[in-house]
Coordinates of C-alpha atoms and ligand atoms in Angstrom, one line a residue:
X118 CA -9.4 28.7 3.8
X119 CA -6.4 31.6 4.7
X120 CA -8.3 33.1 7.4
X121 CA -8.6 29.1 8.5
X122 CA -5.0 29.0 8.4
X123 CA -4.1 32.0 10.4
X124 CA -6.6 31.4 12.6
X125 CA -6.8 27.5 13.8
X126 CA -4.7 25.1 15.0
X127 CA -3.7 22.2 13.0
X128 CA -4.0 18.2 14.7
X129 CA -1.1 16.1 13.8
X130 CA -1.4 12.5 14.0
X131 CA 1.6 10.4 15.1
X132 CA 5.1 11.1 16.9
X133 CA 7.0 8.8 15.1
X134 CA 10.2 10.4 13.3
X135 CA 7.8 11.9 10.2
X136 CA 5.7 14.1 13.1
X137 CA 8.3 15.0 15.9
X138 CA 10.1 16.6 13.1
X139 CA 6.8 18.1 11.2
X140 CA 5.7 18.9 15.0
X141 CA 9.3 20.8 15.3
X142 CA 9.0 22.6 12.0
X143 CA 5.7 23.8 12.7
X144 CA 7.0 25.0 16.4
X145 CA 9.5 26.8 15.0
X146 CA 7.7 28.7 12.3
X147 CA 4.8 29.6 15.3
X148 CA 1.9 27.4 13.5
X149 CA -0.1 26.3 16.3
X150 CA -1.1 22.4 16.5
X151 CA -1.7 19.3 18.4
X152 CA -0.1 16.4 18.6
X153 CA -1.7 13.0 19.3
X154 CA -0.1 9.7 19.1
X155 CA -0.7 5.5 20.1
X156 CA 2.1 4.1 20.4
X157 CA 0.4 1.2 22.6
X158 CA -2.2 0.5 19.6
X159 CA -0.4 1.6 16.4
X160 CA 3.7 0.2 16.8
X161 CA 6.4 3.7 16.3
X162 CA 8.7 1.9 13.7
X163 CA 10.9 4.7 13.8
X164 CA 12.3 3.8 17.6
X165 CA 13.6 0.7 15.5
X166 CA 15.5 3.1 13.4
X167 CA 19.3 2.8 12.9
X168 CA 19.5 6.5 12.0
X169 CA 21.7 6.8 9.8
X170 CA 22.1 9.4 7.1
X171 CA 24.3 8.9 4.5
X172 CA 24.7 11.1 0.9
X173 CA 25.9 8.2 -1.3
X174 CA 24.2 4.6 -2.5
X175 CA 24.0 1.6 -4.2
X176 CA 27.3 -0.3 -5.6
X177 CA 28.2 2.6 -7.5
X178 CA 28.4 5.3 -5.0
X179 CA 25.7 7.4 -6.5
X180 CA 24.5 10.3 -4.7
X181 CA 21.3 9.7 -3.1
X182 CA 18.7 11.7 -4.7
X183 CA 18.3 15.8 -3.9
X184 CA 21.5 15.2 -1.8
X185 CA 22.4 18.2 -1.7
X186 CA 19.8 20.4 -1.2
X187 CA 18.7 17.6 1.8
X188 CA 21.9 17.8 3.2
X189 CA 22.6 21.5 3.3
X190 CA 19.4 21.8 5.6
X191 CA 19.9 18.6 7.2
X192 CA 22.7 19.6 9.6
X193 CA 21.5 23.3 10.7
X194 CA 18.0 21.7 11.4
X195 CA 19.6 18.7 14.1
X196 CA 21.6 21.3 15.5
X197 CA 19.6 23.9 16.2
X198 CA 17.2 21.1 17.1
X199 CA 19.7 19.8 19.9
X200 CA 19.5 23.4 21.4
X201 CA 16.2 23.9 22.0
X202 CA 15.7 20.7 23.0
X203 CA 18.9 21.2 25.5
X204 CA 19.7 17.4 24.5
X205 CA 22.5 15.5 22.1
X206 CA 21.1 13.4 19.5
X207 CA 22.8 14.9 16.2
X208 CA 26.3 12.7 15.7
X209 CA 27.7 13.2 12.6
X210 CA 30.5 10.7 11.5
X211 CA 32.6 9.4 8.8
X212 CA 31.1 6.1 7.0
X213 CA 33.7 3.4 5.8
X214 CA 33.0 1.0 2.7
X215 CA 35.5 -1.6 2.5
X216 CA 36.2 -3.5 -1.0
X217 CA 34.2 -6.3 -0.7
X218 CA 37.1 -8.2 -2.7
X219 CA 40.1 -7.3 -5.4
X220 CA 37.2 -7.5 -8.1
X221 CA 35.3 -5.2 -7.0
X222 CA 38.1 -2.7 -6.3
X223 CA 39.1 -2.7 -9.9
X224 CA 35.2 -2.4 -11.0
X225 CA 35.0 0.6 -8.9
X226 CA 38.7 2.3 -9.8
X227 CA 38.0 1.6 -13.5
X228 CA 34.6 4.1 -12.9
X229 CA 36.4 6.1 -10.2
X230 CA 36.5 9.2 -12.9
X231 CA 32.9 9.1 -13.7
X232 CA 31.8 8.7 -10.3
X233 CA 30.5 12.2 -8.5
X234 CA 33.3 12.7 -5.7
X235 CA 32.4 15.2 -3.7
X236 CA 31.3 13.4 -0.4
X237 CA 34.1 10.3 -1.1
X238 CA 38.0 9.7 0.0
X239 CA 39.9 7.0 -1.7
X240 CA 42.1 4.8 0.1
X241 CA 43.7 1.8 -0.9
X242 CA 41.2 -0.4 1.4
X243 CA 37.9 1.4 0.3
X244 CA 35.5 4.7 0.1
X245 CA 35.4 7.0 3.0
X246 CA 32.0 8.6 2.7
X247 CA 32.1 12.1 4.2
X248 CA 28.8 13.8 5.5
X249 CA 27.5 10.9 7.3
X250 CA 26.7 10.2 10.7
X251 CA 23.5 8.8 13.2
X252 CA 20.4 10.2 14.7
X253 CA 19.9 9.2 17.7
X254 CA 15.8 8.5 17.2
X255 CA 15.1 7.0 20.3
X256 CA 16.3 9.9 22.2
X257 CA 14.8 13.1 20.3
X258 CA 11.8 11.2 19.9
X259 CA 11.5 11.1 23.9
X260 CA 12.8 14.2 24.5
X261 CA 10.4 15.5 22.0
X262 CA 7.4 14.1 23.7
X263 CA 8.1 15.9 27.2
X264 CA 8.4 18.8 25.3
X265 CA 5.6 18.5 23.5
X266 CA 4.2 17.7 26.9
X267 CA 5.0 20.6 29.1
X268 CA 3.7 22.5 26.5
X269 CA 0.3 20.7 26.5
X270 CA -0.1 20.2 23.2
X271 CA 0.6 16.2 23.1
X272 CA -2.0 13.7 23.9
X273 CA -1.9 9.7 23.7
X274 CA -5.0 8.4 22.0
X275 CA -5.8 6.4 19.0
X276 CA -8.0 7.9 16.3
X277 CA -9.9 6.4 14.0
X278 CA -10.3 8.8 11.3
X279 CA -13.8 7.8 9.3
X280 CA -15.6 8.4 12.8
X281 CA -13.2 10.4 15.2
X282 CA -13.2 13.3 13.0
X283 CA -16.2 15.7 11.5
X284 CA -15.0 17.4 8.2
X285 CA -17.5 20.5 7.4
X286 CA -16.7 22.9 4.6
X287 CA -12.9 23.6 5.2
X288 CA -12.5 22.8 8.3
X289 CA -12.0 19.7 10.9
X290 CA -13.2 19.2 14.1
X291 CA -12.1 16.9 16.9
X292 CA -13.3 16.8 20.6
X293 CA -14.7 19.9 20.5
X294 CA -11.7 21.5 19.2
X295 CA -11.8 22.8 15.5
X296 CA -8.8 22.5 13.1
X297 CA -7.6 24.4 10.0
X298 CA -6.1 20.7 8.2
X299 CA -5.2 17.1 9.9
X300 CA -2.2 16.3 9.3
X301 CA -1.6 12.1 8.9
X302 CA 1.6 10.5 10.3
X303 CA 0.9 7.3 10.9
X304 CA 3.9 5.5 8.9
X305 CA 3.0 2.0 7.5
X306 CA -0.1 2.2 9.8
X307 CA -1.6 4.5 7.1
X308 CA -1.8 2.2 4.3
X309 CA -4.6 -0.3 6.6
X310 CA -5.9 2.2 8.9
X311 CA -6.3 5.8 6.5
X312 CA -9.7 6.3 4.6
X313 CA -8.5 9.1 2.9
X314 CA -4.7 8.6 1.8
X315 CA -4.9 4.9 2.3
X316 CA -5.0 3.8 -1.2
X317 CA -1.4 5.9 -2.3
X318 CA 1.1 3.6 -3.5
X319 CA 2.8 2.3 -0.5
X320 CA 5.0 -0.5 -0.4
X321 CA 6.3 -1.5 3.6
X322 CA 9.4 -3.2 4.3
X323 CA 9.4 -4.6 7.6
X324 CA 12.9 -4.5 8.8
X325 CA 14.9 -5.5 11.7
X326 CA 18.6 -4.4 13.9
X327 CA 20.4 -6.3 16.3
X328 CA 22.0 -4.6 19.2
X329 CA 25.5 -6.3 20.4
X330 CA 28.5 -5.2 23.0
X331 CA 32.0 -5.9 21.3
X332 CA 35.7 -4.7 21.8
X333 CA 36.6 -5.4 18.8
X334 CA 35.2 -3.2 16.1
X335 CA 36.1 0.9 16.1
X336 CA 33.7 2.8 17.8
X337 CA 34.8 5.8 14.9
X338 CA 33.1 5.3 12.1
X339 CA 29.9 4.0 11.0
X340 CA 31.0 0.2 9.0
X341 CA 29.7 -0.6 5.4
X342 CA 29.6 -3.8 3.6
X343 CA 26.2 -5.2 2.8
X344 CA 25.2 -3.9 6.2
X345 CA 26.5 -1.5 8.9
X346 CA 27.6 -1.9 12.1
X347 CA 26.9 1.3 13.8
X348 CA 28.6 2.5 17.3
X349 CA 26.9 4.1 19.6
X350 CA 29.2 4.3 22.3
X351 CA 30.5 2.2 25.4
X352 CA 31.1 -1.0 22.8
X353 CA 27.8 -1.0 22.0
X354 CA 27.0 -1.2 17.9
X355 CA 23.5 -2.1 15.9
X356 CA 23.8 -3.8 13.4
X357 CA 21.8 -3.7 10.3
X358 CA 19.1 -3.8 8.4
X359 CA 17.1 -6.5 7.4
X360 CA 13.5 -6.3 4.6
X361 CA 11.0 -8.3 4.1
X362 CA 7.9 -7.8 2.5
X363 CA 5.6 -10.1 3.3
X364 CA 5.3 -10.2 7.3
X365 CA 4.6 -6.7 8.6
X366 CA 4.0 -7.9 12.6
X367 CA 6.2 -6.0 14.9
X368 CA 7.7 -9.3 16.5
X369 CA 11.9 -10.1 16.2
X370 CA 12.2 -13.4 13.9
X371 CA 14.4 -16.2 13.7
X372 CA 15.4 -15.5 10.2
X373 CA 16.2 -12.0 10.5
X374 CA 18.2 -12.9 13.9
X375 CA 20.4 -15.4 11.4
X376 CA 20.8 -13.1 8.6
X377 CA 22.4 -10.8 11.0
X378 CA 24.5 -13.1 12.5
X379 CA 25.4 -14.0 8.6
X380 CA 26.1 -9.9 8.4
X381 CA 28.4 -10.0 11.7
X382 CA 30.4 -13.1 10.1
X383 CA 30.9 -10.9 6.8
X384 CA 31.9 -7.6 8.4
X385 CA 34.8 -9.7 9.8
X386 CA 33.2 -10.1 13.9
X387 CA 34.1 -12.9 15.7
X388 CA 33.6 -12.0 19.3
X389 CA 30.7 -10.1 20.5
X390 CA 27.5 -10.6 23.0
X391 CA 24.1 -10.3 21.4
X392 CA 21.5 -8.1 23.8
X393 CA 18.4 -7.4 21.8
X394 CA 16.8 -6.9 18.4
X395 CA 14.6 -4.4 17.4
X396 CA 12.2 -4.2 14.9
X397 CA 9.7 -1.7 12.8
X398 CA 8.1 -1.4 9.3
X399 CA 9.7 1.3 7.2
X400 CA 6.5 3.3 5.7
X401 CA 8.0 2.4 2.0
X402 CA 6.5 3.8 -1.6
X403 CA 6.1 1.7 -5.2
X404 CA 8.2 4.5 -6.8
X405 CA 10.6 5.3 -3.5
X406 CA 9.8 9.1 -2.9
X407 CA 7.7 10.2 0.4
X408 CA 4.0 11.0 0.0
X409 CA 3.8 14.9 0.8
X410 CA 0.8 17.5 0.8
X411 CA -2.4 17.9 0.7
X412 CA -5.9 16.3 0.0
X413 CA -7.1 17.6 -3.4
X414 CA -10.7 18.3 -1.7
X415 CA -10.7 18.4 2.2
X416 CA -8.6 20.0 4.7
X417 CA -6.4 17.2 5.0
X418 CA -3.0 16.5 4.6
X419 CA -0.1 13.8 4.6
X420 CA 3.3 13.9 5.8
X421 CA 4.4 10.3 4.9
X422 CA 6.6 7.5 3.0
X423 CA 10.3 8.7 4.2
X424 CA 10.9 4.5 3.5
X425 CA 14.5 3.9 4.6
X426 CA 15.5 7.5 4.8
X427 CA 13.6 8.7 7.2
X428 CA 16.0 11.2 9.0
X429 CA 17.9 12.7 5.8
X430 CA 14.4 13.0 3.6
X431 CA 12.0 14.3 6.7
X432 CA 13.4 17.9 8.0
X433 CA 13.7 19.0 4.3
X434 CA 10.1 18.0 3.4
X435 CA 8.7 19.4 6.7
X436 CA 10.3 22.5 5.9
X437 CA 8.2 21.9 1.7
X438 CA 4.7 21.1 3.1
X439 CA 4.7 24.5 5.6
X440 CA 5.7 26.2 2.3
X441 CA 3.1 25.0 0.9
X442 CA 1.1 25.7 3.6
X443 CA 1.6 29.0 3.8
X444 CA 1.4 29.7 -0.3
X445 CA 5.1 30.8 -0.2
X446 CA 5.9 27.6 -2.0
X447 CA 5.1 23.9 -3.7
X448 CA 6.4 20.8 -2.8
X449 CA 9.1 19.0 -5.0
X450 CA 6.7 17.3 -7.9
X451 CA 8.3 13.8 -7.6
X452 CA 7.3 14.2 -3.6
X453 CA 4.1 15.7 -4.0
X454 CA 0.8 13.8 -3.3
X455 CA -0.1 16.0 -6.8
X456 CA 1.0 13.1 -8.6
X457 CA -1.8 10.7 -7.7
X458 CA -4.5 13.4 -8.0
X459 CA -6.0 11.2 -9.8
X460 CA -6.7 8.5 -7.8
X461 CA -9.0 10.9 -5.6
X462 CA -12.9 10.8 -6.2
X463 CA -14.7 14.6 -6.3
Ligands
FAD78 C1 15.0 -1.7 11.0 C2 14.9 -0.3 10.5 C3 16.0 0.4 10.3 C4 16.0 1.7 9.8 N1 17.1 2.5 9.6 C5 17.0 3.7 9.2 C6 18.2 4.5 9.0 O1 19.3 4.0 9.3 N2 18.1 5.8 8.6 C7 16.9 6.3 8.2 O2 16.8 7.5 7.8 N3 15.7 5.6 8.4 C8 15.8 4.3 8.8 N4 14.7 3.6 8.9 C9 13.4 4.2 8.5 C10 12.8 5.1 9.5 O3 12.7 4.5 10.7 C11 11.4 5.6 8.9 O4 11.6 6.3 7.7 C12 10.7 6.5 9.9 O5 10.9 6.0 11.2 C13 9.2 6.6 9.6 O6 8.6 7.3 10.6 P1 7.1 7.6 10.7 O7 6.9 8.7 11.7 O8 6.6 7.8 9.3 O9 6.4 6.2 11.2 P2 6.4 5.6 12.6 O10 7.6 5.7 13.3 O11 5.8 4.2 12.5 O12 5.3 6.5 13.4 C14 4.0 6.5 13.2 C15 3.3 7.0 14.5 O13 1.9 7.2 14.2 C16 1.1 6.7 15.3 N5 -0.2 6.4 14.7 C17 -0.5 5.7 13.7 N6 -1.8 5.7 13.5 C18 -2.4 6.4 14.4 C19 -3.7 6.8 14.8 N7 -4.8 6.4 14.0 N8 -3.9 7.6 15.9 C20 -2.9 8.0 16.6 N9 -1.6 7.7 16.3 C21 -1.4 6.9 15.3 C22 1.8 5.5 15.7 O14 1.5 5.1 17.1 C23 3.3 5.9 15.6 O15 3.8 6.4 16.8 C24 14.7 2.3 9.5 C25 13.5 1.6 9.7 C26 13.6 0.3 10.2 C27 12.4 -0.5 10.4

C-alpha cells in the first residue's frame, strides 16, 4: 500500500467546495491526482453557498466546535490560496447580532460572565462577532477549475462507481489509468448514488438564498438575527438560509421565497429589489460532524458531510485526511469515518 501511495495518483470525485479545497491541499503538499466532476448530472450545492464563516453559535454565543484550531488554519489557508490562485475570494468581516428584543438582552447580560468572550464586543445594541467574514465560493470554485484545467488534471464526466471503477488488491483503476485510493466528494449526491459510503449517517438539508440590490442596509458587516443579510458589494446582499428536509430537488420554492421575504421584514428592510434565489442541499450528518477517511477494506476514501459549515470545517479536515494519508497523523475521532467501522461488511 506505501509504495501505492508514493507511486500513483489519486482520482477525486467532485469540485464542489469539499474537493476544490481537498484538490488544493493535495496540490500543495505535491500528491498527484485527478479531478473529475458533473455538474450537469449531479447539482454543485456549494455554488448555492452563502459562505460565511463564523466562530460563535446558537442563542448563547457558544463557540462553534474546534474553533480554534479551525480558525487558526482557516485564514493562512484562503490567503495563501488567493495567491496562487492570483484571485480575491477570502473577505473577512465583522458579524453584527442585534438584540432581538429588551428580553433577550437581559437573558444574554445576565450570562454575559459565563459566556467564552474571546471572538465577541459588547455594545449596548448587540454582539460584534470578531473573526468572521465570507467566501466567495462561486468564484474560487471557477477559478479553481481553470486551474485545475491548465494543468490537465480536471475532467467533466459522471461516474458511476459500482461499474466505472475496477478495485484489485489495493489499488483502483479507471480508464486505463490506475489509482492509489478514490477519493468521494459528491456532497448529498453520495448518500443515493455511493455503494460504498452510501449508507453513513447522512442527514441533507436542502436550503435556499435570495439575492437582492438595496441602499439601505451597510455594506460593512455581515447582519445577524435569525438570518443574515450578507453584502457583497455594489448594494448587492444574499440573504439567508432556509432548511428543509423533506424536498431535496434543486428547484427555488415558493415557500422558501416567502420565508425570506418574512426574514427581510425582520432584519428591519423595507426597500429592496429581488434578482434571483439560489438553491443547494447541504451534505448534512445525524450527529453534525463531517464524514472523513478511509474505507476500512479497499482503497477508498471520503472527504464528506461539512453540512452548514462547509468553508470553516473543509481546509482543516483536508489538511487531517492527507495526514492520515501519509501515516504522519489520524483524523479527529468525532470526524473520522472510524466511528462507523462497524457498519462495513469484511
Ligand atoms: C443555501 C445554502 C447556504 C449555505 N451557506 C453556507 C455558509 O454560509 N457557510 C458555509 O460554510 N457553508 C454553507 N453552506 C454549506 C456548503 O455549501 C456545503 O458545506 C458545501 O458546499 C458542500 O460541498 P460539497 O463539495 O460537499 O458538495 P457539492 O457542492 O454538492 O459538490 C459535490 C460535487 O460532486 C459532483 N459529483 C457528485 N457525484 C458525482 C459523480 N458520481 N461523478 C462525478 N461528479 C460527481 C457534483 O457534480 C458536485 O459538483 C450552505 C449550503 C446551502 C445549500
Amino acid at each position: 500500500m506505501l509504495k501505492n501511495k508514493h507511486s500513483l495518483p489519486v482520482l477525486i470525485i467532485g469540485q464542489g467546495l469539499a474537493g476544490t479545497i481537498l484538490a488544493h491541499t493535495l496540490d500543495q503538499a505535491g500528491v498527484p491526482f485527478y479531478l473529475v466532476d458533473a455538474p450537469k448530472t449531479f447539482f454543485t450545492s456549494s455554488y448555492a453557498a452563502g459562505g460565511i464563516f463564523n466562530p460563535v453559535t446558537g442563542r448563547k454565543l457558544e463557540k462553534s466546535w474546534l474553533v480554534d484550531e479551525l480558525f487558526s488554519y482557516l485564514f493562512p489557508f484562503y490567503t495563501a490560496l488567493e495567491k496562487t490562485l492570483s484571485s480575491s475570494f477570502f473577505h473577512p468581516m465583522p458579524l453584527f447580532r442585534p438584540y432581538a428584543n429588551e428580553e433577550m438582552k437581559s437573558w444574554l447580560l445576565e450570562r454575559k460572565e459565563g459566556i467564552d468572550n474571546e471572538y465577541l464586543r459588547w455594545t449596548d445594541e448587540g454582539v460584534w462577532v470578531e473573526k468572521a467574514g465570507w467566501l466567495d465560493v462561486d468564484s474560487l470554485l471557477r477559478c479553481s477549475k481553470s486551474y485545475f484545467q491548465t494543468k490537465n488534471i480536471y475532467q467533466e464526466i459522471a461516474i458511476h462507481p459500482a461499474t466505472d471503477l475496477k478495485i484489485s488488491g489495493d489499488v483502483v483503476s479507471f480508464q486505463k489509468q490506475t489509482y492509489a485510493c478514490v477519493i468521494f466528494c459528491e456532497g448529498y449526491h453520495a448518500q443515493q448514488n455511493n455503494p460504498f459510503f452510501g449508507h453513513l449517517n447522512f442527514l441533507p438539508a436542502k436550503g435556499e438564498l435570495m439575492k437582492i440590490s438595496s441602499l439601505e442596509p451597510s455594506q460593512e458587516y455581515i447582519l445577524n438575527k435569525n438570518g443574515f443579510l450578507l453584502p457583497l458589494g455594489n448594494h448587492e446582499f444574499k440573504v439567508g438560509a432556509t432548511y428543509r428536509w423533506d424536498d431535496f430537488s434543486n428547484q427555488p420554492s415558493i415557500s422558501a421565497q416567502l420565508d425570506l421575504r418574512n426574514k427581510l421584514k425582520s432584519l428591519g428592510l423595507n426597500s429592496y429589489e429581488e434578482i434571483e434565489m439560489s438553491t443547494g442541499v447541504r451534505p448534512a450528518t445525524q450527529d453534525r460532524r463531517p464524514l472523513v477517511g478511509f474505507h476500512p477494506h479497499l482503497p477508498l476514501a471520503i472527504f464528506n458531510g461539512f453540512g452548514s459549515k462547509g468553508v470553516s470545517l473543509s481546509p482543516y479536515f483536508a489538511h487531517q485526511w492527507l495526514a492520515e494519508w501519509k501515516a504522519e497523523g489520524q483524523i479527529n475521532s468525532e470526524a473520522s469515518i472510524r466511528r462507523f467501522y462497524h457498519l462495513f461488511s469484511t
